GROMACS .gro file of N, CA and C in nm:
model
  531
    1UNK      N    1  -0.666  -4.328  -4.718
    1UNK     CA    2  -0.604  -4.351  -4.588
    1UNK      C    3  -0.578  -4.216  -4.521
    2UNK      N    4  -0.611  -4.206  -4.395
    2UNK     CA    5  -0.595  -4.081  -4.322
    2UNK      C    6  -0.446  -4.052  -4.299
    3UNK      N    7  -0.415  -3.921  -4.302
    3UNK     CA    8  -0.277  -3.878  -4.276
    3UNK      C    9  -0.243  -3.906  -4.130
    4UNK      N   10  -0.127  -3.965  -4.107
    4UNK     CA   11  -0.086  -3.997  -3.971
    4UNK      C   12  -0.006  -3.880  -3.915
    5UNK      N   13  -0.052  -3.829  -3.802
    5UNK     CA   14   0.018  -3.720  -3.735
    5UNK      C   15   0.121  -3.776  -3.639
    6UNK      N   16   0.226  -3.701  -3.623
    6UNK     CA   17   0.325  -3.738  -3.523
    6UNK      C   18   0.270  -3.697  -3.386
    7UNK      N   19   0.332  -3.747  -3.281
    7UNK     CA   20   0.288  -3.712  -3.147
    7UNK      C   21   0.315  -3.563  -3.122
    8UNK      N   22   0.221  -3.496  -3.059
    8UNK     CA   23   0.244  -3.354  -3.030
    8UNK      C   24   0.354  -3.335  -2.925
    9UNK      N   25   0.431  -3.230  -2.942
    9UNK     CA   26   0.536  -3.193  -2.847
    9UNK      C   27   0.492  -3.080  -2.756
   10UNK      N   28   0.394  -3.002  -2.801
   10UNK     CA   29   0.346  -2.887  -2.724
   10UNK      C   30   0.195  -2.902  -2.705
   11UNK      N   31   0.152  -2.876  -2.584
   11UNK     CA   32   0.010  -2.870  -2.556
   11UNK      C   33  -0.031  -2.725  -2.541
   12UNK      N   34  -0.133  -2.684  -2.615
   12UNK     CA   35  -0.189  -2.549  -2.600
   12UNK      C   36  -0.326  -2.567  -2.536
   13UNK      N   37  -0.340  -2.513  -2.416
   13UNK     CA   38  -0.468  -2.524  -2.346
   13UNK      C   39  -0.517  -2.385  -2.309
   14UNK      N   40  -0.648  -2.375  -2.299
   14UNK     CA   41  -0.709  -2.247  -2.264
   14UNK      C   42  -0.832  -2.274  -2.178
   15UNK      N   43  -0.866  -2.176  -2.097
   15UNK     CA   44  -0.977  -2.192  -2.005
   15UNK      C   45  -1.112  -2.196  -2.072
   16UNK      N   46  -1.123  -2.140  -2.193
   16UNK     CA   47  -1.251  -2.134  -2.264
   16UNK      C   48  -1.225  -2.121  -2.412
   17UNK      N   49  -1.320  -2.166  -2.493
   17UNK     CA   50  -1.303  -2.151  -2.638
   17UNK      C   51  -1.307  -2.004  -2.679
   18UNK      N   52  -1.356  -1.917  -2.593
   18UNK     CA   53  -1.353  -1.774  -2.625
   18UNK      C   54  -1.210  -1.720  -2.626
   19UNK      N   55  -1.115  -1.796  -2.570
   19UNK     CA   56  -0.973  -1.757  -2.570
   19UNK      C   57  -0.903  -1.796  -2.701
   20UNK      N   58  -0.970  -1.870  -2.788
   20UNK     CA   59  -0.905  -1.919  -2.910
   20UNK      C   60  -0.846  -1.808  -2.996
   21UNK      N   61  -0.914  -1.695  -3.019
   21UNK     CA   62  -0.851  -1.591  -3.101
   21UNK      C   63  -0.717  -1.541  -3.044
   22UNK      N   64  -0.705  -1.542  -2.912
   22UNK     CA   65  -0.579  -1.501  -2.849
   22UNK      C   66  -0.475  -1.611  -2.858
   23UNK      N   67  -0.516  -1.736  -2.848
   23UNK     CA   68  -0.422  -1.848  -2.845
   23UNK      C   69  -0.382  -1.899  -2.984
   24UNK      N   70  -0.457  -1.865  -3.086
   24UNK     CA   71  -0.429  -1.912  -3.222
   24UNK      C   72  -0.288  -1.874  -3.271
   25UNK      N   73  -0.236  -1.754  -3.243
   25UNK     CA   74  -0.100  -1.724  -3.288
   25UNK      C   75   0.007  -1.820  -3.236
   26UNK      N   76  -0.014  -1.879  -3.119
   26UNK     CA   77   0.081  -1.981  -3.070
   26UNK      C   78   0.078  -2.101  -3.163
   27UNK      N   79  -0.041  -2.143  -3.200
   27UNK     CA   80  -0.055  -2.257  -3.292
   27UNK      C   81   0.006  -2.224  -3.428
   28UNK      N   82  -0.017  -2.102  -3.475
   28UNK     CA   83   0.034  -2.061  -3.606
   28UNK      C   84   0.187  -2.065  -3.610
   29UNK      N   85   0.251  -2.013  -3.506
   29UNK     CA   86   0.399  -2.010  -3.506
   29UNK      C   87   0.456  -2.151  -3.491
   30UNK      N   88   0.388  -2.235  -3.414
   30UNK     CA   89   0.434  -2.374  -3.402
   30UNK      C   90   0.422  -2.445  -3.537
   31UNK      N   91   0.315  -2.417  -3.611
   31UNK     CA   92   0.302  -2.472  -3.747
   31UNK      C   93   0.417  -2.423  -3.835
   32UNK      N   94   0.448  -2.294  -3.825
   32UNK     CA   95   0.558  -2.238  -3.904
   32UNK      C   96   0.690  -2.310  -3.876
   33UNK      N   97   0.712  -2.344  -3.750
   33UNK     CA   98   0.834  -2.416  -3.711
   33UNK      C   99   0.821  -2.567  -3.730
   34UNK      N  100   0.706  -2.612  -3.779
   34UNK     CA  101   0.678  -2.754  -3.802
   34UNK      C  102   0.689  -2.837  -3.674
   35UNK      N  103   0.634  -2.781  -3.566
   35UNK     CA  104   0.629  -2.850  -3.437
   35UNK      C  105   0.486  -2.899  -3.416
   36UNK      N  106   0.473  -3.028  -3.392
   36UNK     CA  107   0.340  -3.084  -3.367
   36UNK      C  108   0.287  -3.034  -3.232
   37UNK      N  109   0.157  -3.007  -3.228
   37UNK     CA  110   0.095  -2.959  -3.105
   37UNK      C  111  -0.047  -3.011  -3.098
   38UNK      N  112  -0.103  -3.001  -2.979
   38UNK     CA  113  -0.245  -3.026  -2.959
   38UNK      C  114  -0.305  -2.900  -2.898
   39UNK      N  115  -0.433  -2.879  -2.919
   39UNK     CA  116  -0.499  -2.759  -2.869
   39UNK      C  117  -0.637  -2.799  -2.818
   40UNK      N  118  -0.667  -2.759  -2.693
   40UNK     CA  119  -0.795  -2.795  -2.635
   40UNK      C  120  -0.832  -2.700  -2.521
   41UNK      N  121  -0.955  -2.713  -2.476
   41UNK     CA  122  -1.004  -2.636  -2.362
   41UNK      C  123  -0.988  -2.720  -2.236
   42UNK      N  124  -0.927  -2.661  -2.135
   42UNK     CA  125  -0.910  -2.723  -2.004
   42UNK      C  126  -0.935  -2.613  -1.902
   43UNK      N  127  -1.047  -2.615  -1.837
   43UNK     CA  128  -1.081  -2.510  -1.741
   43UNK      C  129  -1.044  -2.551  -1.599
   44UNK      N  130  -0.964  -2.468  -1.533
   44UNK     CA  131  -0.925  -2.497  -1.396
   44UNK      C  132  -1.047  -2.496  -1.303
   45UNK      N  133  -1.144  -2.413  -1.333
   45UNK     CA  134  -1.259  -2.398  -1.244
   45UNK      C  135  -1.380  -2.483  -1.284
   46UNK      N  136  -1.402  -2.499  -1.415
   46UNK     CA  137  -1.521  -2.572  -1.461
   46UNK      C  138  -1.495  -2.720  -1.485
   47UNK      N  139  -1.369  -2.756  -1.513
   47UNK     CA  140  -1.334  -2.897  -1.535
   47UNK      C  141  -1.204  -2.930  -1.459
   48UNK      N  142  -1.205  -2.916  -1.328
   48UNK     CA  143  -1.080  -2.938  -1.253
   48UNK      C  144  -1.024  -3.079  -1.267
   49UNK      N  145  -1.109  -3.179  -1.276
   49UNK     CA  146  -1.058  -3.316  -1.290
   49UNK      C  147  -0.994  -3.337  -1.426
   50UNK      N  148  -1.051  -3.275  -1.531
   50UNK     CA  149  -0.991  -3.279  -1.664
   50UNK      C  150  -0.853  -3.212  -1.661
   51UNK      N  151  -0.844  -3.100  -1.589
   51UNK     CA  152  -0.717  -3.029  -1.578
   51UNK      C  153  -0.612  -3.118  -1.512
   52UNK      N  154  -0.650  -3.185  -1.403
   52UNK     CA  155  -0.556  -3.273  -1.333
   52UNK      C  156  -0.514  -3.388  -1.425
   53UNK      N  157  -0.610  -3.450  -1.491
   53UNK     CA  158  -0.576  -3.561  -1.583
   53UNK      C  159  -0.484  -3.513  -1.696
   54UNK      N  160  -0.512  -3.395  -1.751
   54UNK     CA  161  -0.431  -3.341  -1.859
   54UNK      C  162  -0.287  -3.320  -1.811
   55UNK      N  163  -0.273  -3.252  -1.698
   55UNK     CA  164  -0.140  -3.219  -1.646
   55UNK      C  165  -0.063  -3.345  -1.606
   56UNK      N  166  -0.131  -3.441  -1.544
   56UNK     CA  167  -0.064  -3.565  -1.501
   56UNK      C  168  -0.018  -3.649  -1.619
   57UNK      N  169  -0.095  -3.651  -1.726
   57UNK     CA  170  -0.063  -3.739  -1.839
   57UNK      C  171   0.024  -3.673  -1.947
   58UNK      N  172   0.046  -3.544  -1.937
   58UNK     CA  173   0.113  -3.469  -2.045
   58UNK      C  174   0.251  -3.527  -2.080
   59UNK      N  175   0.334  -3.551  -1.982
   59UNK     CA  176   0.470  -3.599  -2.009
   59UNK      C  177   0.467  -3.738  -2.070
   60UNK      N  178   0.388  -3.828  -2.013
   60UNK     CA  179   0.385  -3.966  -2.066
   60UNK      C  180   0.324  -3.970  -2.206
   61UNK      N  181   0.244  -3.869  -2.243
   61UNK     CA  182   0.188  -3.862  -2.378
   61UNK      C  183   0.288  -3.802  -2.477
   62UNK      N  184   0.405  -3.757  -2.429
   62UNK     CA  185   0.510  -3.707  -2.517
   62UNK      C  186   0.523  -3.557  -2.526
   63UNK      N  187   0.438  -3.484  -2.453
   63UNK     CA  188   0.452  -3.338  -2.456
   63UNK      C  189   0.583  -3.297  -2.390
   64UNK      N  190   0.640  -3.186  -2.438
   64UNK     CA  191   0.763  -3.132  -2.382
   64UNK      C  192   0.738  -2.998  -2.312
   65UNK      N  193   0.634  -2.926  -2.356
   65UNK     CA  194   0.602  -2.793  -2.304
   65UNK      C  195   0.450  -2.777  -2.309
   66UNK      N  196   0.396  -2.704  -2.213
   66UNK     CA  197   0.254  -2.670  -2.214
   66UNK      C  198   0.241  -2.518  -2.217
   67UNK      N  199   0.159  -2.469  -2.308
   67UNK     CA  200   0.123  -2.328  -2.314
   67UNK      C  201  -0.021  -2.319  -2.263
   68UNK      N  202  -0.040  -2.243  -2.156
   68UNK     CA  203  -0.172  -2.233  -2.094
   68UNK      C  204  -0.218  -2.088  -2.092
   69UNK      N  205  -0.328  -2.061  -2.161
   69UNK     CA  206  -0.383  -1.927  -2.163
   69UNK      C  207  -0.507  -1.919  -2.076
   70UNK      N  208  -0.518  -1.811  -2.001
   70UNK     CA  209  -0.634  -1.794  -1.914
   70UNK      C  210  -0.654  -1.646  -1.883
   71UNK      N  211  -0.780  -1.609  -1.869
   71UNK     CA  212  -0.815  -1.472  -1.832
   71UNK      C  213  -0.873  -1.469  -1.693
   72UNK      N  214  -0.905  -1.349  -1.648
   72UNK     CA  215  -0.965  -1.333  -1.516
   72UNK      C  216  -0.873  -1.382  -1.407
   73UNK      N  217  -0.923  -1.473  -1.323
   73UNK     CA  218  -0.844  -1.526  -1.212
   73UNK      C  219  -0.722  -1.603  -1.262
   74UNK      N  220  -0.730  -1.656  -1.382
   74UNK     CA  221  -0.617  -1.717  -1.453
   74UNK      C  222  -0.541  -1.821  -1.371
   75UNK      N  223  -0.612  -1.913  -1.312
   75UNK     CA  224  -0.547  -2.016  -1.232
   75UNK      C  225  -0.492  -2.132  -1.314
   76UNK      N  226  -0.534  -2.146  -1.439
   76UNK     CA  227  -0.496  -2.262  -1.520
   76UNK      C  228  -0.345  -2.283  -1.530
   77UNK      N  229  -0.266  -2.183  -1.572
   77UNK     CA  230  -0.122  -2.209  -1.585
   77UNK      C  231  -0.056  -2.254  -1.454
   78UNK      N  232  -0.087  -2.188  -1.345
   78UNK     CA  233  -0.027  -2.223  -1.217
   78UNK      C  234  -0.069  -2.358  -1.164
   79UNK      N  235  -0.195  -2.391  -1.180
   79UNK     CA  236  -0.242  -2.521  -1.132
   79UNK      C  237  -0.181  -2.634  -1.216
   80UNK      N  238  -0.171  -2.613  -1.347
   80UNK     CA  239  -0.108  -2.715  -1.433
   80UNK      C  240   0.039  -2.728  -1.395
   81UNK      N  241   0.107  -2.615  -1.372
   81UNK     CA  242   0.249  -2.618  -1.332
   81UNK      C  243   0.269  -2.690  -1.199
   82UNK      N  244   0.169  -2.683  -1.111
   82UNK     CA  245   0.179  -2.750  -0.981
   82UNK      C  246   0.168  -2.902  -0.994
   83UNK      N  247   0.115  -2.949  -1.107
   83UNK     CA  248   0.090  -3.092  -1.126
   83UNK      C  249   0.191  -3.159  -1.218
   84UNK      N  250   0.234  -3.089  -1.324
   84UNK     CA  251   0.322  -3.151  -1.424
   84UNK      C  252   0.468  -3.115  -1.401
   85UNK      N  253   0.560  -3.207  -1.438
   85UNK     CA  254   0.702  -3.172  -1.432
   85UNK      C  255   0.749  -3.093  -1.554
   86UNK      N  256   0.661  -3.074  -1.652
   86UNK     CA  257   0.697  -3.002  -1.775
   86UNK      C  258   0.697  -2.852  -1.753
   87UNK      N  259   0.774  -2.778  -1.836
   87UNK     CA  260   0.766  -2.633  -1.829
   87UNK      C  261   0.628  -2.585  -1.877
   88UNK      N  262   0.576  -2.486  -1.809
   88UNK     CA  263   0.447  -2.427  -1.844
   88UNK      C  264   0.470  -2.280  -1.876
   89UNK      N  265   0.416  -2.238  -1.990
   89UNK     CA  266   0.422  -2.098  -2.030
   89UNK      C  267   0.281  -2.042  -2.017
   90UNK      N  268   0.266  -1.941  -1.935
   90UNK     CA  269   0.135  -1.881  -1.912
   90UNK      C  270   0.112  -1.762  -2.004
   91UNK      N  271  -0.007  -1.758  -2.064
   91UNK     CA  272  -0.047  -1.647  -2.149
   91UNK      C  273  -0.165  -1.577  -2.081
   92UNK      N  274  -0.141  -1.459  -2.024
   92UNK     CA  275  -0.253  -1.385  -1.966
   92UNK      C  276  -0.346  -1.338  -2.078
   93UNK      N  277  -0.475  -1.362  -2.062
   93UNK     CA  278  -0.574  -1.326  -2.162
   93UNK      C  279  -0.661  -1.214  -2.107
   94UNK      N  280  -0.675  -1.110  -2.185
   94UNK     CA  281  -0.762  -1.000  -2.145
   94UNK      C  282  -0.906  -1.040  -2.175
   95UNK      N  283  -0.981  -1.070  -2.071
   95UNK     CA  284  -1.120  -1.109  -2.091
   95UNK      C  285  -1.211  -0.988  -2.080
   96UNK      N  286  -1.332  -1.005  -2.127
   96UNK     CA  287  -1.427  -0.893  -2.134
   96UNK      C  288  -1.465  -0.841  -1.996
   97UNK      N  289  -1.458  -0.924  -1.895
   97UNK     CA  290  -1.497  -0.879  -1.761
   97UNK      C  291  -1.377  -0.854  -1.671
   98UNK      N  292  -1.260  -0.832  -1.730
   98UNK     CA  293  -1.140  -0.813  -1.649
   98UNK      C  294  -1.107  -0.665  -1.633
   99UNK      N  295  -1.008  -0.640  -1.554
   99UNK     CA  296  -0.962  -0.503  -1.532
   99UNK      C  297  -0.840  -0.478  -1.622
  100UNK      N  298  -0.868  -0.466  -1.751
  100UNK     CA  299  -0.766  -0.445  -1.854
  100UNK      C  300  -0.662  -0.558  -1.859
  101UNK      N  301  -0.697  -0.675  -1.809
  101UNK     CA  302  -0.606  -0.788  -1.813
  101UNK      C  303  -0.508  -0.797  -1.698
  102UNK      N  304  -0.507  -0.694  -1.612
  102UNK     CA  305  -0.413  -0.696  -1.501
  102UNK      C  306  -0.438  -0.812  -1.406
  103UNK      N  307  -0.564  -0.850  -1.391
  103UNK     CA  308  -0.594  -0.963  -1.303
  103UNK      C  309  -0.526  -1.089  -1.351
  104UNK      N  310  -0.535  -1.118  -1.481
  104UNK     CA  311  -0.472  -1.240  -1.532
  104UNK      C  312  -0.319  -1.228  -1.537
  105UNK      N  313  -0.268  -1.110  -1.570
  105UNK     CA  314  -0.121  -1.091  -1.570
  105UNK      C  315  -0.065  -1.121  -1.432
  106UNK      N  316  -0.122  -1.056  -1.330
  106UNK     CA  317  -0.068  -1.071  -1.195
  106UNK      C  318  -0.090  -1.213  -1.141
  107UNK      N  319  -0.202  -1.272  -1.176
  107UNK     CA  320  -0.230  -1.408  -1.129
  107UNK      C  321  -0.128  -1.508  -1.184
  108UNK      N  322  -0.093  -1.494  -1.311
  108UNK     CA  323   0.003  -1.586  -1.372
  108UNK      C  324   0.146  -1.552  -1.331
  109UNK      N  325   0.175  -1.425  -1.320
  109UNK     CA  326   0.311  -1.380  -1.288
  109UNK      C  327   0.351  -1.411  -1.144
  110UNK      N  328   0.259  -1.395  -1.051
  110UNK     CA  329   0.291  -1.403  -0.909
  110UNK      C  330   0.270  -1.545  -0.855
  111UNK      N  331   0.356  -1.635  -0.898
  111UNK     CA  332   0.347  -1.774  -0.854
  111UNK      C  333   0.432  -1.794  -0.728
  112UNK      N  334   0.390  -1.888  -0.643
  112UNK     CA  335   0.469  -1.913  -0.523
  112UNK      C  336   0.601  -1.982  -0.557
  113UNK      N  337   0.700  -1.966  -0.470
  113UNK     CA  338   0.828  -2.033  -0.489
  113UNK      C  339   0.806  -2.183  -0.504
  114UNK      N  340   0.876  -2.242  -0.599
  114UNK     CA  341   0.867  -2.385  -0.622
  114UNK      C  342   0.768  -2.423  -0.730
  115UNK      N  343   0.688  -2.328  -0.778
  115UNK     CA  344   0.589  -2.356  -0.883
  115UNK      C  345   0.604  -2.249  -0.992
  116UNK      N  346   0.714  -2.255  -1.070
  116UNK     CA  347   0.736  -2.150  -1.170
  116UNK      C  348   0.646  -2.166  -1.292
  117UNK      N  349   0.607  -2.052  -1.345
  117UNK     CA  350   0.538  -2.044  -1.474
  117UNK      C  351   0.607  -1.933  -1.552
  118UNK      N  352   0.656  -1.965  -1.671
  118UNK     CA  353   0.710  -1.861  -1.758
  118UNK      C  354   0.591  -1.780  -1.807
  119UNK      N  355   0.600  -1.650  -1.798
  119UNK     CA  356   0.485  -1.565  -1.833
  119UNK      C  357   0.522  -1.471  -1.946
  120UNK      N  358   0.436  -1.464  -2.047
  120UNK     CA  359   0.454  -1.371  -2.157
  120UNK      C  360   0.357  -1.254  -2.139
  121UNK      N  361   0.365  -1.157  -2.226
  121UNK     CA  362   0.281  -1.038  -2.217
  121UNK      C  363   0.133  -1.071  -2.242
  122UNK      N  364   0.049  -0.980  -2.207
  122UNK     CA  365  -0.095  -0.993  -2.225
  122UNK      C  366  -0.128  -1.026  -2.370
  123UNK      N  367  -0.202  -1.134  -2.390
  123UNK     CA  368  -0.247  -1.180  -2.522
  123UNK      C  369  -0.132  -1.218  -2.616
  124UNK      N  370  -0.014  -1.242  -2.564
  124UNK     CA  371   0.105  -1.265  -2.647
  124UNK      C  372   0.133  -1.413  -2.667
  125UNK      N  373   0.035  -1.486  -2.720
  125UNK     CA  374   0.057  -1.630  -2.738
  125UNK      C  375   0.161  -1.660  -2.845
  126UNK      N  376   0.181  -1.569  -2.941
  126UNK     CA  377   0.287  -1.593  -3.040
  126UNK      C  378   0.421  -1.605  -2.969
  127UNK      N  379   0.447  -1.515  -2.872
  127UNK     CA  380   0.571  -1.524  -2.796
  127UNK      C  381   0.578  -1.654  -2.718
  128UNK      N  382   0.466  -1.702  -2.667
  128UNK     CA  383   0.464  -1.829  -2.596
  128UNK      C  384   0.503  -1.942  -2.691
  129UNK      N  385   0.454  -1.937  -2.813
  129UNK     CA  386   0.489  -2.038  -2.913
  129UNK      C  387   0.637  -2.035  -2.947
  130UNK      N  388   0.691  -1.914  -2.961
  130UNK     CA  389   0.835  -1.901  -2.991
  130UNK      C  390   0.918  -1.952  -2.874
  131UNK      N  391   0.878  -1.919  -2.752
  131UNK     CA  392   0.950  -1.967  -2.634
  131UNK      C  393   0.944  -2.119  -2.624
  132UNK      N  394   0.829  -2.177  -2.651
  132UNK     CA  395   0.818  -2.323  -2.650
  132UNK      C  396   0.910  -2.384  -2.756
  133UNK      N  397   0.914  -2.324  -2.874
  133UNK     CA  398   1.003  -2.373  -2.980
  133UNK      C  399   1.149  -2.365  -2.937
  134UNK      N  400   1.187  -2.256  -2.872
  134UNK     CA  401   1.325  -2.242  -2.824
  134UNK      C  402   1.359  -2.348  -2.720
  135UNK      N  403   1.263  -2.380  -2.634
  135UNK     CA  404   1.286  -2.484  -2.534
  135UNK      C  405   1.310  -2.619  -2.601
  136UNK      N  406   1.228  -2.651  -2.698
  136UNK     CA  407   1.242  -2.779  -2.768
  136UNK      C  408   1.370  -2.781  -2.850
  137UNK      N  409   1.409  -2.665  -2.903
  137UNK     CA  410   1.530  -2.656  -2.987
  137UNK      C  411   1.658  -2.682  -2.908
  138UNK      N  412   1.652  -2.681  -2.777
  138UNK     CA  413   1.771  -2.712  -2.697
  138UNK      C  414   1.825  -2.851  -2.730
  139UNK      N  415   1.738  -2.940  -2.775
  139UNK     CA  416   1.782  -3.075  -2.810
  139UNK      C  417   1.748  -3.111  -2.955
  140UNK      N  418   1.732  -3.008  -3.040
  140UNK     CA  419   1.696  -3.031  -3.180
  140UNK      C  420   1.766  -2.927  -3.266
  141UNK      N  421   1.880  -2.966  -3.325
  141UNK     CA  422   1.962  -2.873  -3.404
  141UNK      C  423   1.887  -2.819  -3.526
  142UNK      N  424   1.808  -2.903  -3.589
  142UNK     CA  425   1.733  -2.859  -3.707
  142UNK      C  426   1.635  -2.748  -3.669
  143UNK      N  427   1.565  -2.765  -3.560
  143UNK     CA  428   1.471  -2.663  -3.512
  143UNK      C  429   1.547  -2.538  -3.470
  144UNK      N  430   1.662  -2.554  -3.409
  144UNK     CA  431   1.745  -2.440  -3.370
  144UNK      C  432   1.781  -2.356  -3.493
  145UNK      N  433   1.811  -2.422  -3.604
  145UNK     CA  434   1.840  -2.351  -3.728
  145UNK      C  435   1.719  -2.273  -3.779
  146UNK      N  436   1.600  -2.331  -3.766
  146UNK     CA  437   1.478  -2.261  -3.808
  146UNK      C  438   1.454  -2.136  -3.723
  147UNK      N  439   1.483  -2.148  -3.594
  147UNK     CA  440   1.466  -2.032  -3.505
  147UNK      C  441   1.567  -1.924  -3.539
  148UNK      N  442   1.690  -1.962  -3.568
  148UNK     CA  443   1.792  -1.865  -3.609
  148UNK      C  444   1.748  -1.794  -3.738
  149UNK      N  445   1.697  -1.869  -3.833
  149UNK     CA  446   1.649  -1.810  -3.959
  149UNK      C  447   1.532  -1.714  -3.932
  150UNK      N  448   1.442  -1.753  -3.843
  150UNK     CA  449   1.329  -1.666  -3.805
  150UNK      C  450   1.380  -1.534  -3.747
  151UNK      N  451   1.480  -1.542  -3.659
  151UNK     CA  452   1.536  -1.422  -3.598
  151UNK      C  453   1.603  -1.334  -3.703
  152UNK      N  454   1.672  -1.394  -3.799
  152UNK     CA  455   1.736  -1.318  -3.906
  152UNK      C  456   1.631  -1.249  -3.994
  153UNK      N  457   1.519  -1.315  -4.017
  153UNK     CA  458   1.410  -1.255  -4.094
  153UNK      C  459   1.355  -1.133  -4.023
  154UNK      N  460   1.341  -1.143  -3.891
  154UNK     CA  461   1.293  -1.028  -3.814
  154UNK      C  462   1.391  -0.912  -3.823
  155UNK      N  463   1.521  -0.942  -3.812
  155UNK     CA  464   1.622  -0.837  -3.820
  155UNK      C  465   1.619  -0.770  -3.958
  156UNK      N  466   1.607  -0.850  -4.062
  156UNK     CA  467   1.602  -0.796  -4.198
  156UNK      C  468   1.481  -0.703  -4.215
  157UNK      N  469   1.368  -0.740  -4.158
  157UNK     CA  470   1.248  -0.656  -4.169
  157UNK      C  471   1.270  -0.520  -4.101
  158UNK      N  472   1.338  -0.520  -3.988
  158UNK     CA  473   1.367  -0.393  -3.919
  158UNK      C  474   1.464  -0.310  -4.002
  159UNK      N  475   1.567  -0.374  -4.058
  159UNK     CA  476   1.664  -0.301  -4.141
  159UNK      C  477   1.595  -0.236  -4.261
  160UNK      N  478   1.499  -0.306  -4.319
  160UNK     CA  479   1.424  -0.250  -4.432
  160UNK      C  480   1.341  -0.129  -4.389
  161UNK      N  481   1.287  -0.132  -4.268
  161UNK     CA  482   1.209  -0.019  -4.216
  161UNK      C  483   1.300   0.100  -4.189
  162UNK      N  484   1.421   0.073  -4.139
  162UNK     CA  485   1.517   0.180  -4.116
  162UNK      C  486   1.552   0.248  -4.249
  163UNK      N  487   1.577   0.168  -4.352
  163UNK     CA  488   1.609   0.222  -4.484
  163UNK      C  489   1.492   0.303  -4.539
  164UNK      N  490   1.371   0.254  -4.523
  164UNK     CA  491   1.253   0.324  -4.571
  164UNK      C  492   1.241   0.462  -4.506
  165UNK      N  493   1.262   0.468  -4.375
  165UNK     CA  494   1.257   0.598  -4.306
  165UNK      C  495   1.364   0.692  -4.360
  166UNK      N  496   1.484   0.639  -4.381
  166UNK     CA  497   1.593   0.720  -4.435
  166UNK      C  498   1.559   0.768  -4.576
  167UNK      N  499   1.504   0.678  -4.659
  167UNK     CA  500   1.466   0.715  -4.795
  167UNK      C  501   1.357   0.822  -4.797
  168UNK      N  502   1.275   0.825  -4.693
  168UNK     CA  503   1.170   0.927  -4.683
  168UNK      C  504   1.222   1.059  -4.627
  169UNK      N  505   1.352   1.061  -4.592
  169UNK     CA  506   1.414   1.186  -4.548
  169UNK      C  507   1.416   1.207  -4.398
  170UNK      N  508   1.381   1.106  -4.319
  170UNK     CA  509   1.386   1.123  -4.174
  170UNK      C  510   1.531   1.121  -4.129
  171UNK      N  511   1.569   1.219  -4.043
  171UNK     CA  512   1.710   1.226  -3.998
  171UNK      C  513   1.745   1.110  -3.904
  172UNK      N  514   1.862   1.051  -3.929
  172UNK     CA  515   1.913   0.943  -3.846
  172UNK      C  516   2.064   0.944  -3.854
  173UNK      N  517   2.128   0.976  -3.743
  173UNK     CA  518   2.274   0.977  -3.745
  173UNK      C  519   2.332   0.852  -3.683
  174UNK      N  520   2.249   0.761  -3.637
  174UNK     CA  521   2.296   0.638  -3.574
  174UNK      C  522   2.306   0.527  -3.677
  175UNK      N  523   2.420   0.461  -3.679
  175UNK     CA  524   2.439   0.346  -3.767
  175UNK      C  525   2.526   0.246  -3.693
  176UNK      N  526   2.486   0.121  -3.694
  176UNK     CA  527   2.563   0.016  -3.627
  176UNK      C  528   2.682  -0.020  -3.713
  177UNK      N  529   2.796  -0.029  -3.650
  177UNK     CA  530   2.921  -0.060  -3.724
  177UNK      C  531   2.935  -0.208  -3.742
   0.00000   0.00000   0.00000
């Protein structure tokens, strides 16, 4: 018997399958937090009707957040945000024919009033996944605890690096009380 999956809470979409290496960290962090997600290609320019259908049906299908990655003109996050009532997190993708990714950063960042898109750094889909998890955790105490534990793990890793530098003899007179 096939394993039954729960309904996805996060949609991860990208303009092309060539964006998958950039978008995979969002999927990885959502798996770490045990948040169900779906991942697919939805091109604003090559499959505009698919994009409209995806954005219109997202909420009724149970999604809570959409993470949309796009390079170049990067219209996908903004167009999806214009159609769905769900929060959209845009991931600017540095494509091979772009100007160091600035085109996609500015395209996703500079949205008109009334059509917000939360924007993370260039190629930073892991941060998009964490932000989506934090949004869902607003109404999920168990997930909120996992996020708190994740943050504590990050802090511990930095403290270990500080100790390592000190053990190697690097001068540091700053210590948090």
